[in-house]
Each structure stands twice: as C-alpha cells, then as structure tokens.
C-alpha cells in the first residue's frame, strides 16, 4: 500500500529478528477483504509504503536466541493476529485486542504485513504453529484468518444443538461461519448470498436454505420460512452498516447476533450503525450483540489444523483462483477488490 487508493511494489530492508521472534519466507499467501478495506476505503487511516497482507503459510528463515520450538526450514502456519501474550488485554482474555482496539492485528495494520519476501513474526513460540504433514497449501492458508474468524463467528453465536442459524454474507468468512455453525451443532442454517460459487460451497459446508438478499427482503424470507419465529443465532459476515437491521430483525428474543463483519467504510464517529428500535425489542428483548476480531496465536492454529486434518471440514474448495509466483500477488489482490462472481478466495503459491 503506497497510500490510500494506491498499491505498488517497493523495496524494503529485511526486518530484524528479536530474541523471541522469527523471520519467515512465504509459501502461500492470500489477500483478505480487510486488505481491500485498508487500501481502497482507508479503513484504518492513511498508511504510507506499508506492506499489505496477513494470511500466510511460510518457511522459517531465522529465529531469535530464545525461540525453543521452531528452527530455520520449518514449515509454519502464521496467524493473521499475533498478540502480545503477556499484555493486560490478553491476561483479561482478549488477546486480539492487545494494546488497544484491534491491537493484536499487527500485520498490515501496525507493522509491515506478509506480502513480502521476508516478514517478521513476534513471539514465535506463541504465534507460529507447525504446518501438518500432508496439509495442502491451498487448505492451510485458509486457517490464519478465514477459519479462525468464521469459526469465532459461530463460537460467539452460542449455537445449541438443533438451533436455527442465519449467516448474512457468504464470502469466505461467512462460508467458514456456516461450517462452524454446522460443527457447533446447528440444525437449520440459512445462507444469505448470491454468488453461485459461494452458494455451492455453502451447501457443502452445511447450509440448508439459500436466501438471496437481492431478490427480496432477507428478513421476510427467513421469517416466512420459520413460521414467523426468526432464528436463534445470526452470524453477520458481509454487507454495509444497514445489514445490522436485517440481523437484529431476523433474530428471536433470547438470540445472539454475532458480528464478524468489518465495517471499514465511513468517516469516523460521524457514521452510525443502525439498530431497529422495535426489532431490537425496544432494547430489552434479550437480543445479545457479540463482536470479535479473529483469534490468533499458536493453539488456535493447532486446533484449526486438527479440524482439517481429521476431515471435519475441507477449506480447499474456497481457493477458487490459485496463482503461482510471488509476482502474481497484485493480480490476486485486485481480484479480491473486484470480486467476480466465480471468486471465493484467491491464493498465491510461492516457490521456496
Ligand atoms: P466478501 O466480500 O467476499 O463476502 C461478503 C459478501 O456479502 C459479499 O458477497 C457481498 O456481496 C455480500 N453482501 C452484501 N450485502 C449483503 C447483505 N445485505 N446481506 C447478505 N450479504 C450481503 O467478504 P469476506 O472476505 O467473506 O469478508 C467478510 C467481512 O469480514 C469483510 O468485511 C472482512 O473485512 C471481514 N473480516 C473480518 C475479520 C474479523 O477478524 N472479524 C477477519 C477477516 C475478515
Ligand atoms: Zn483478514
């Protein structure tokens, strides 16, 4: 990111490795819709000459003198979120928010990201995980952010066995929300979206009903299908601020609305996100709004890897566009911006 609205290639020095850190070379990279918010919507404010990217698998090139469990040559999963595990927020149980809101998100936010020939990982023993033998790069690169965020959407939604869940937005994040809801025991799952490629994967991941928000009102369609009852949990994974109206209106009293969408557009505090007064039960109908930034760190990545290794979910169908070579990154990022209808997620494989 050269500045808001402009991307390009730049030369930078190799980052320095602290005693507990690692320097990693990429094996697989994926652009995120959040990178699009960062560059083209200025979501985190102006950044000059910042390296983008926070979704990577890599190969360790160097470790600091105090790193115990990783050595040069190890193939690793690099979480999008790399918290300071000894910080006050982490000790309170919110490691993604270390050092202030969204502070655990360092790559392509507070420091250079992973779209580089070498990148720096803080606290290597706590923030890297070994890439399991046999896991494909296309599948593995979905763990750092897509699975971690989508599954958190389902975890935060407090889904009980047999619960009815609506997932608003079925890009890669919402698709992982669907997979997470199924693993968490949901009975009926409404997938709200229109892209044909995503609908196909939504069904594979457990969606029982497909709702198009373009061909009718989302709330009416789901209320009709549930005899007017609405749903036990909503996972919000797409749309602008107005999507919260649908989310709250379609939720039953006693439900959880779990937002994982990043409302990146807007102009600071002047923009508001609406809540429907009546639909929200006048603010007192036990409709709980949960929010969260992707969980990071080693244990999270190891557990997500277990889900994939043991066949509970296969992330690879989300990799609809696979590029070979570091120099294809720009193309992949632009694809994430343009979102053609056959796209779910572009992936770039880097030979090392
Ligand atoms: P995406 O753009 O591929 O998918 C979102 C989809 O929602 C799009 O297809 C869009 O057309 C659709 N949509 C728009 N309005 C809608 C509506 N009213 N109802 C239903 N769907 C609607 O994006 P993605 O890559 O899946 O990411 C989703 C969001 O999650 C982005 O905002 C991204 O920045 C954010 N994100 C958050 C975290 C986190 O830590 N919480 C992590 C990664 C990404
Ligand atoms: Zn992301």
Short mmCIF file of C-alpha atoms and ligand atoms in Angstrom, two decimals:
data_model
loop_
_atom_site.label_atom_id
_atom_site.label_comp_id
_atom_site.label_asym_id
_atom_site.label_seq_id
_atom_site.Cartn_x
_atom_site.Cartn_y
_atom_site.Cartn_z
CA UNK A 1 0.00 0.00 0.00
CA UNK A 2 1.69 3.21 -1.17
CA UNK A 3 -1.14 5.36 0.17
CA UNK A 4 -4.94 5.21 0.35
CA UNK A 5 -6.19 4.07 -3.05
CA UNK A 6 -2.77 3.14 -4.44
CA UNK A 7 -0.84 -0.13 -4.46
CA UNK A 8 2.54 -1.00 -5.96
CA UNK A 9 5.84 -2.78 -5.34
CA UNK A 10 8.51 -1.37 -3.02
CA UNK A 11 11.94 -2.43 -1.78
CA UNK A 12 12.49 -2.57 1.97
CA UNK A 13 15.26 -3.86 4.20
CA UNK A 14 14.97 -7.34 5.64
CA UNK A 15 13.28 -7.00 9.07
CA UNK A 16 15.41 -7.57 12.18
CA UNK A 17 14.71 -10.60 14.39
CA UNK A 18 14.32 -10.06 18.15
CA UNK A 19 15.33 -12.79 20.65
CA UNK A 20 11.83 -14.32 20.83
CA UNK A 21 10.86 -13.64 17.21
CA UNK A 22 11.19 -15.25 13.79
CA UNK A 23 11.78 -14.15 10.23
CA UNK A 24 9.66 -16.13 7.78
CA UNK A 25 9.54 -16.52 3.99
CA UNK A 26 6.11 -17.08 2.39
CA UNK A 27 4.94 -20.41 0.95
CA UNK A 28 1.31 -19.42 0.37
CA UNK A 29 -0.41 -16.05 0.64
CA UNK A 30 -3.99 -14.86 0.38
CA UNK A 31 -5.43 -11.36 0.16
CA UNK A 32 -8.32 -10.55 2.52
CA UNK A 33 -11.33 -8.30 2.06
CA UNK A 34 -9.82 -6.40 5.00
CA UNK A 35 -6.82 -5.52 2.77
CA UNK A 36 -9.38 -4.06 0.35
CA UNK A 37 -10.96 -2.02 3.18
CA UNK A 38 -7.47 -0.85 4.18
CA UNK A 39 -6.35 0.34 0.75
CA UNK A 40 -9.45 1.43 -1.09
CA UNK A 41 -11.67 2.54 1.79
CA UNK A 42 -8.95 3.95 4.05
CA UNK A 43 -10.48 1.93 6.90
CA UNK A 44 -7.51 2.21 9.27
CA UNK A 45 -6.49 5.66 8.10
CA UNK A 46 -3.59 6.75 5.94
CA UNK A 47 -0.63 4.39 5.70
CA UNK A 48 2.38 5.12 3.52
CA UNK A 49 4.52 2.40 1.97
CA UNK A 50 3.10 -0.29 4.23
CA UNK A 51 3.38 -3.91 3.17
CA UNK A 52 -0.08 -5.49 2.99
CA UNK A 53 -1.25 -8.99 3.81
CA UNK A 54 -1.93 -11.02 6.94
CA UNK A 55 -2.76 -14.51 5.65
CA UNK A 56 0.27 -16.74 5.16
CA UNK A 57 1.91 -20.09 5.40
CA UNK A 58 5.66 -19.85 5.45
CA UNK A 59 9.04 -21.38 5.96
CA UNK A 60 11.14 -20.21 8.90
CA UNK A 61 14.32 -18.45 7.80
CA UNK A 62 15.71 -17.23 11.13
CA UNK A 63 14.79 -17.46 14.81
CA UNK A 64 15.89 -15.43 17.83
CA UNK A 65 18.16 -16.86 20.54
CA UNK A 66 15.26 -17.61 22.95
CA UNK A 67 12.97 -19.43 20.49
CA UNK A 68 12.56 -23.08 21.56
CA UNK A 69 10.18 -24.87 19.19
CA UNK A 70 10.97 -23.57 15.72
CA UNK A 71 14.10 -23.62 13.59
CA UNK A 72 15.07 -22.49 10.09
CA UNK A 73 13.43 -24.70 7.47
CA UNK A 74 10.26 -25.42 9.49
CA UNK A 75 7.00 -25.03 7.55
CA UNK A 76 4.58 -22.95 9.58
CA UNK A 77 1.09 -21.51 9.81
CA UNK A 78 1.26 -17.79 10.53
CA UNK A 79 -1.86 -16.44 12.26
CA UNK A 80 -3.32 -13.19 10.97
CA UNK A 81 -3.45 -12.00 14.55
CA UNK A 82 -0.21 -12.19 16.56
CA UNK A 83 -0.98 -10.90 20.07
CA UNK A 84 1.40 -9.80 22.79
CA UNK A 85 0.52 -12.70 25.05
CA UNK A 86 1.82 -11.03 28.20
CA UNK A 87 -0.28 -7.88 27.76
CA UNK A 88 -3.08 -6.69 30.03
CA UNK A 89 -5.81 -7.39 27.42
CA UNK A 90 -4.52 -10.92 26.82
CA UNK A 91 -4.48 -11.58 30.56
CA UNK A 92 -8.11 -10.45 30.69
CA UNK A 93 -8.93 -12.99 27.98
CA UNK A 94 -8.97 -10.75 24.91
CA UNK A 95 -5.63 -11.31 23.18
CA UNK A 96 -6.81 -9.95 19.81
CA UNK A 97 -7.28 -6.54 21.44
CA UNK A 98 -3.80 -6.17 22.95
CA UNK A 99 -2.56 -2.61 23.20
CA UNK A 100 -5.95 -1.12 22.25
CA UNK A 101 -8.83 -2.00 19.93
CA UNK A 102 -7.69 -4.43 17.18
CA UNK A 103 -4.12 -4.19 18.54
CA UNK A 104 -3.38 -7.91 18.14
CA UNK A 105 -3.74 -7.35 14.41
CA UNK A 106 -0.22 -6.23 13.64
CA UNK A 107 0.47 -7.40 10.07
CA UNK A 108 -0.65 -4.78 7.55
CA UNK A 109 -2.03 -2.60 10.32
CA UNK A 110 0.64 -1.56 12.83
CA UNK A 111 3.60 -3.10 11.02
CA UNK A 112 4.51 -4.48 7.63
CA UNK A 113 2.44 -7.45 6.50
CA UNK A 114 3.21 -10.80 4.94
CA UNK A 115 3.16 -9.87 1.22
CA UNK A 116 6.94 -9.71 1.34
CA UNK A 117 9.90 -11.95 0.57
CA UNK A 118 10.68 -11.96 4.31
CA UNK A 119 8.45 -10.92 7.18
CA UNK A 120 8.77 -10.61 10.95
CA UNK A 121 6.70 -12.64 13.45
CA UNK A 122 6.67 -11.52 17.09
CA UNK A 123 6.80 -14.17 19.86
CA UNK A 124 7.47 -17.10 17.54
CA UNK A 125 6.79 -19.84 20.10
CA UNK A 126 3.37 -18.37 20.90
CA UNK A 127 2.37 -17.17 17.46
CA UNK A 128 3.57 -19.80 14.98
CA UNK A 129 2.23 -23.32 14.52
CA UNK A 130 3.77 -26.22 12.62
CA UNK A 131 2.07 -26.92 9.30
CA UNK A 132 0.94 -30.56 9.49
CA UNK A 133 2.47 -33.02 7.02
CA UNK A 134 0.13 -33.61 4.14
CA UNK A 135 -1.98 -30.47 4.51
CA UNK A 136 -2.23 -28.73 1.14
CA UNK A 137 -1.09 -25.12 0.92
CA UNK A 138 -4.46 -24.07 -0.51
CA UNK A 139 -6.25 -25.52 2.51
CA UNK A 140 -3.68 -24.40 5.08
CA UNK A 141 -3.65 -20.76 4.03
CA UNK A 142 -7.34 -20.51 4.95
CA UNK A 143 -6.55 -21.16 8.63
CA UNK A 144 -4.81 -17.92 9.70
CA UNK A 145 -7.89 -15.76 9.13
CA UNK A 146 -10.82 -17.36 7.27
CA UNK A 147 -11.36 -20.40 9.50
CA UNK A 148 -10.33 -18.60 12.66
CA UNK A 149 -12.72 -15.70 12.03
CA UNK A 150 -15.65 -17.70 10.66
CA UNK A 151 -15.47 -20.27 13.45
CA UNK A 152 -15.27 -17.48 16.02
CA UNK A 153 -18.48 -16.13 14.49
CA UNK A 154 -20.13 -19.46 15.29
CA UNK A 155 -18.48 -19.77 18.73
CA UNK A 156 -19.63 -16.29 19.74
CA UNK A 157 -23.15 -17.09 18.49
CA UNK A 158 -23.52 -19.68 21.30
CA UNK A 159 -25.20 -22.18 18.97
CA UNK A 160 -27.01 -25.00 20.75
CA UNK A 161 -27.70 -28.39 19.15
CA UNK A 162 -30.54 -28.09 16.69
CA UNK A 163 -30.54 -24.29 16.70
CA UNK A 164 -31.54 -22.32 13.61
CA UNK A 165 -28.81 -20.00 12.37
CA UNK A 166 -28.72 -17.32 9.67
CA UNK A 167 -25.40 -16.35 8.09
CA UNK A 168 -25.58 -12.96 6.35
CA UNK A 169 -22.86 -12.74 3.71
CA UNK A 170 -21.29 -15.85 2.19
CA UNK A 171 -17.85 -14.80 1.08
CA UNK A 172 -15.06 -16.94 2.55
CA UNK A 173 -15.64 -15.58 6.07
CA UNK A 174 -19.37 -16.34 6.04
CA UNK A 175 -18.75 -19.76 4.49
CA UNK A 176 -16.48 -20.59 7.42
CA UNK A 177 -19.25 -19.29 9.68
CA UNK A 178 -21.57 -21.85 8.08
CA UNK A 179 -19.04 -24.66 8.52
CA UNK A 180 -18.51 -23.56 12.13
CA UNK A 181 -22.25 -23.46 12.81
CA UNK A 182 -22.66 -26.99 11.50
CA UNK A 183 -19.72 -28.26 13.57
CA UNK A 184 -21.26 -26.46 16.55
CA UNK A 185 -24.48 -28.42 16.18
CA UNK A 186 -26.84 -26.12 14.27
CA UNK A 187 -29.96 -27.76 12.87
CA UNK A 188 -31.10 -25.43 10.13
CA UNK A 189 -28.69 -22.97 8.52
CA UNK A 190 -29.83 -20.10 6.28
CA UNK A 191 -27.10 -18.85 3.94
CA UNK A 192 -27.84 -15.33 2.68
CA UNK A 193 -25.96 -14.54 -0.51
CA UNK A 194 -25.99 -14.67 -4.28
CA UNK A 195 -22.61 -15.64 -5.76
CA UNK A 196 -23.08 -19.07 -7.44
CA UNK A 197 -19.61 -20.33 -6.48
CA UNK A 198 -20.27 -19.44 -2.86
CA UNK A 199 -23.74 -21.00 -2.84
CA UNK A 200 -22.27 -24.31 -3.98
CA UNK A 201 -19.72 -24.31 -1.16
CA UNK A 202 -22.33 -23.07 1.35
CA UNK A 203 -24.35 -26.21 0.66
CA UNK A 204 -21.27 -28.40 1.02
CA UNK A 205 -20.50 -26.74 4.37
CA UNK A 206 -23.98 -27.32 5.76
CA UNK A 207 -26.37 -24.59 4.57
CA UNK A 208 -29.90 -26.00 4.42
CA UNK A 209 -31.62 -22.93 2.93
CA UNK A 210 -30.30 -20.35 0.45
CA UNK A 211 -31.76 -16.84 0.60
CA UNK A 212 -30.99 -14.13 -1.96
CA UNK A 213 -30.96 -10.65 -0.41
CA UNK A 214 -31.11 -9.25 -3.94
CA UNK A 215 -34.37 -10.96 -4.88
CA UNK A 216 -36.42 -10.00 -1.87
CA UNK A 217 -36.20 -8.87 1.70
CA UNK A 218 -33.93 -11.11 3.80
CA UNK A 219 -35.99 -10.73 6.95
CA UNK A 220 -39.32 -11.50 5.26
CA UNK A 221 -37.90 -14.55 3.53
CA UNK A 222 -36.45 -16.03 6.72
CA UNK A 223 -39.48 -15.15 8.84
CA UNK A 224 -41.74 -16.81 6.25
CA UNK A 225 -39.60 -19.92 6.23
CA UNK A 226 -39.63 -20.17 10.04
CA UNK A 227 -43.34 -19.57 10.56
CA UNK A 228 -42.63 -16.05 11.77
CA UNK A 229 -40.27 -17.17 14.53
CA UNK A 230 -36.90 -15.99 13.23
CA UNK A 231 -33.59 -17.57 14.15
CA UNK A 232 -31.69 -18.48 17.32
CA UNK A 233 -28.42 -17.02 16.11
CA UNK A 234 -27.22 -14.69 13.37
CA UNK A 235 -23.67 -14.52 12.07
CA UNK A 236 -23.04 -11.26 10.21
CA UNK A 237 -20.26 -11.66 7.62
CA UNK A 238 -20.98 -9.17 4.86
CA UNK A 239 -22.83 -6.04 3.83
CA UNK A 240 -22.73 -2.37 4.80
CA UNK A 241 -23.97 -0.83 8.04
CA UNK A 242 -27.62 -1.46 7.09
CA UNK A 243 -27.05 -5.23 7.33
CA UNK A 244 -27.40 -4.89 11.12
CA UNK A 245 -31.07 -4.01 10.60
CA UNK A 246 -31.64 -7.41 8.97
CA UNK A 247 -29.55 -9.16 11.60
CA UNK A 248 -31.49 -7.79 14.55
CA UNK A 249 -34.90 -8.03 12.85
CA UNK A 250 -34.48 -11.69 11.99
CA UNK A 251 -33.24 -12.70 15.45
CA UNK A 252 -35.60 -14.22 18.06
CA UNK A 253 -35.76 -12.87 21.60
CA UNK A 254 -33.01 -14.67 23.50
CA UNK A 255 -30.80 -14.96 20.42
CA UNK A 256 -27.24 -13.89 19.77
CA UNK A 257 -26.21 -11.68 16.88
CA UNK A 258 -22.55 -12.45 16.27
CA UNK A 259 -20.86 -9.84 14.13
CA UNK A 260 -17.60 -10.64 12.37
CA UNK A 261 -18.09 -8.15 9.55
CA UNK A 262 -15.55 -5.33 9.40
CA UNK A 263 -17.42 -2.05 8.89
CA UNK A 264 -14.48 -0.49 7.12
CA UNK A 265 -16.28 2.24 5.22
CA UNK A 266 -17.12 5.58 6.77
CA UNK A 267 -15.76 8.76 8.24
CA UNK A 268 -15.03 8.11 11.87
CA UNK A 269 -17.56 8.79 14.62
CA UNK A 270 -19.92 10.70 12.34
CA UNK A 271 -21.15 7.49 10.72
CA UNK A 272 -23.55 5.36 12.72
CA UNK A 273 -24.55 1.73 12.51
CA UNK A 274 -28.35 1.47 12.87
CA UNK A 275 -30.27 -0.81 15.22
CA UNK A 276 -34.04 -1.18 14.67
CA UNK A 277 -35.84 0.05 17.79
CA UNK A 278 -38.84 -2.30 17.60
CA UNK A 279 -36.92 -5.19 16.02
CA UNK A 280 -34.42 -4.96 18.85
CA UNK A 281 -37.30 -5.50 21.26
CA UNK A 282 -37.09 -1.84 22.38
CA UNK A 283 -33.58 -2.70 23.55
CA UNK A 284 -34.83 -5.16 26.18
CA UNK A 285 -35.71 -8.43 24.39
CA UNK A 286 -32.54 -10.31 25.34
CA UNK A 287 -31.05 -9.97 21.87
CA UNK A 288 -27.32 -10.03 22.52
CA UNK A 289 -24.86 -8.40 20.13
CA UNK A 290 -21.42 -10.02 20.12
CA UNK A 291 -18.39 -8.79 18.18
CA UNK A 292 -14.92 -10.13 17.69
CA UNK A 293 -11.62 -9.88 15.86
CA UNK A 294 -10.13 -13.11 14.54
CA UNK A 295 -8.43 -15.16 17.28
CA UNK A 296 -4.71 -15.64 16.71
CA UNK A 297 -1.83 -17.49 18.27
CA UNK A 298 -0.39 -20.96 18.18
CA UNK A 299 -3.00 -23.03 19.98
CA UNK A 300 -5.81 -21.62 17.86
CA UNK A 301 -3.93 -22.54 14.67
CA UNK A 302 -3.11 -26.04 16.01
CA UNK A 303 -6.77 -26.65 16.80
CA UNK A 304 -7.97 -25.41 13.42
CA UNK A 305 -5.40 -27.73 11.84
CA UNK A 306 -6.93 -30.62 13.81
CA UNK A 307 -10.35 -29.81 12.34
CA UNK A 308 -8.92 -30.04 8.82
CA UNK A 309 -6.53 -32.96 9.39
CA UNK A 310 -9.32 -35.13 10.76
CA UNK A 311 -11.68 -34.35 7.92
CA UNK A 312 -14.26 -32.26 9.79
CA UNK A 313 -14.04 -29.54 7.17
CA UNK A 314 -12.13 -29.08 3.91
CA UNK A 315 -11.18 -25.44 3.26
CA UNK A 316 -9.73 -26.09 -0.21
CA UNK A 317 -12.95 -25.51 -2.24
CA UNK A 318 -12.74 -21.85 -1.17
CA UNK A 319 -9.48 -21.44 -3.11
CA UNK A 320 -11.19 -20.71 -6.42
CA UNK A 321 -8.28 -18.83 -8.01
CA UNK A 322 -4.77 -20.20 -7.45
CA UNK A 323 -1.78 -18.24 -8.75
CA UNK A 324 1.81 -19.46 -8.89
CA UNK A 325 4.60 -17.00 -8.17
CA UNK A 326 5.15 -14.08 -5.79
CA UNK A 327 4.74 -11.59 -8.65
CA UNK A 328 1.09 -12.64 -9.11
CA UNK A 329 0.16 -11.07 -5.74
CA UNK A 330 -1.00 -7.81 -7.23
CA UNK A 331 -3.38 -9.64 -9.58
CA UNK A 332 -4.76 -11.67 -6.67
CA UNK A 333 -5.33 -8.57 -4.56
CA UNK A 334 -7.12 -6.78 -7.40
CA UNK A 335 -9.33 -9.84 -7.86
CA UNK A 336 -10.32 -9.60 -4.19
CA UNK A 337 -11.24 -5.98 -4.83
CA UNK A 338 -13.27 -6.68 -7.99
CA UNK A 339 -14.98 -9.84 -6.65
CA UNK A 340 -16.03 -11.53 -9.90
CA UNK A 341 -18.96 -13.88 -9.42
CA UNK A 342 -16.88 -17.04 -9.70
CA UNK A 343 -14.48 -15.90 -6.95
CA UNK A 344 -14.43 -17.01 -3.36
CA UNK A 345 -10.78 -16.56 -2.45
CA UNK A 346 -7.58 -16.07 -4.46
CA UNK A 347 -4.43 -17.81 -3.25
CA UNK A 348 -0.83 -17.23 -4.32
CA UNK A 349 1.65 -20.11 -4.04
CA UNK A 350 5.29 -19.03 -3.68
CA UNK A 351 8.07 -21.43 -4.58
CA UNK A 352 10.90 -21.55 -1.99
P1 LIG B 1 -16.83 -10.94 0.78
O1 LIG B 1 -17.00 -9.58 0.21
O2 LIG B 1 -16.18 -11.99 -0.06
O3 LIG B 1 -18.25 -11.51 1.23
C1 LIG B 1 -19.26 -10.72 1.77
C2 LIG B 1 -20.49 -10.90 0.89
O4 LIG B 1 -21.62 -10.27 1.50
C3 LIG B 1 -20.34 -10.28 -0.49
O5 LIG B 1 -20.54 -11.26 -1.47
C4 LIG B 1 -21.44 -9.22 -0.52
O6 LIG B 1 -21.98 -9.07 -1.80
C5 LIG B 1 -22.44 -9.82 0.46
N1 LIG B 1 -23.45 -8.87 0.97
C6 LIG B 1 -23.51 -7.52 0.82
N2 LIG B 1 -24.62 -7.05 1.38
C7 LIG B 1 -25.27 -8.09 1.94
C8 LIG B 1 -26.47 -8.22 2.66
N3 LIG B 1 -27.22 -7.16 2.95
N4 LIG B 1 -26.83 -9.45 3.08
C9 LIG B 1 -26.07 -10.54 2.81
N5 LIG B 1 -24.91 -10.46 2.11
C10 LIG B 1 -24.51 -9.26 1.68
O7 LIG B 1 -16.02 -10.75 2.14
P2 LIG B 1 -15.23 -11.79 3.06
O8 LIG B 1 -13.85 -11.91 2.57
O9 LIG B 1 -16.02 -13.01 3.26
O10 LIG B 1 -15.19 -10.93 4.41
C11 LIG B 1 -16.38 -10.57 5.07
C12 LIG B 1 -16.13 -9.46 6.05
O11 LIG B 1 -15.37 -9.97 7.15
C13 LIG B 1 -15.31 -8.30 5.49
O12 LIG B 1 -15.84 -7.09 6.00
C14 LIG B 1 -13.95 -8.54 6.06
O13 LIG B 1 -13.19 -7.37 6.12
C15 LIG B 1 -14.32 -9.06 7.42
N6 LIG B 1 -13.28 -9.78 8.16
C16 LIG B 1 -13.34 -9.68 9.50
C17 LIG B 1 -12.44 -10.36 10.27
C18 LIG B 1 -12.51 -10.29 11.76
O14 LIG B 1 -11.49 -10.51 12.39
N7 LIG B 1 -13.65 -10.06 12.35
C19 LIG B 1 -11.43 -11.13 9.65
C20 LIG B 1 -11.42 -11.23 8.27
C21 LIG B 1 -12.35 -10.55 7.52
ZN1 LIG B 2 -8.29 -10.58 7.17
#
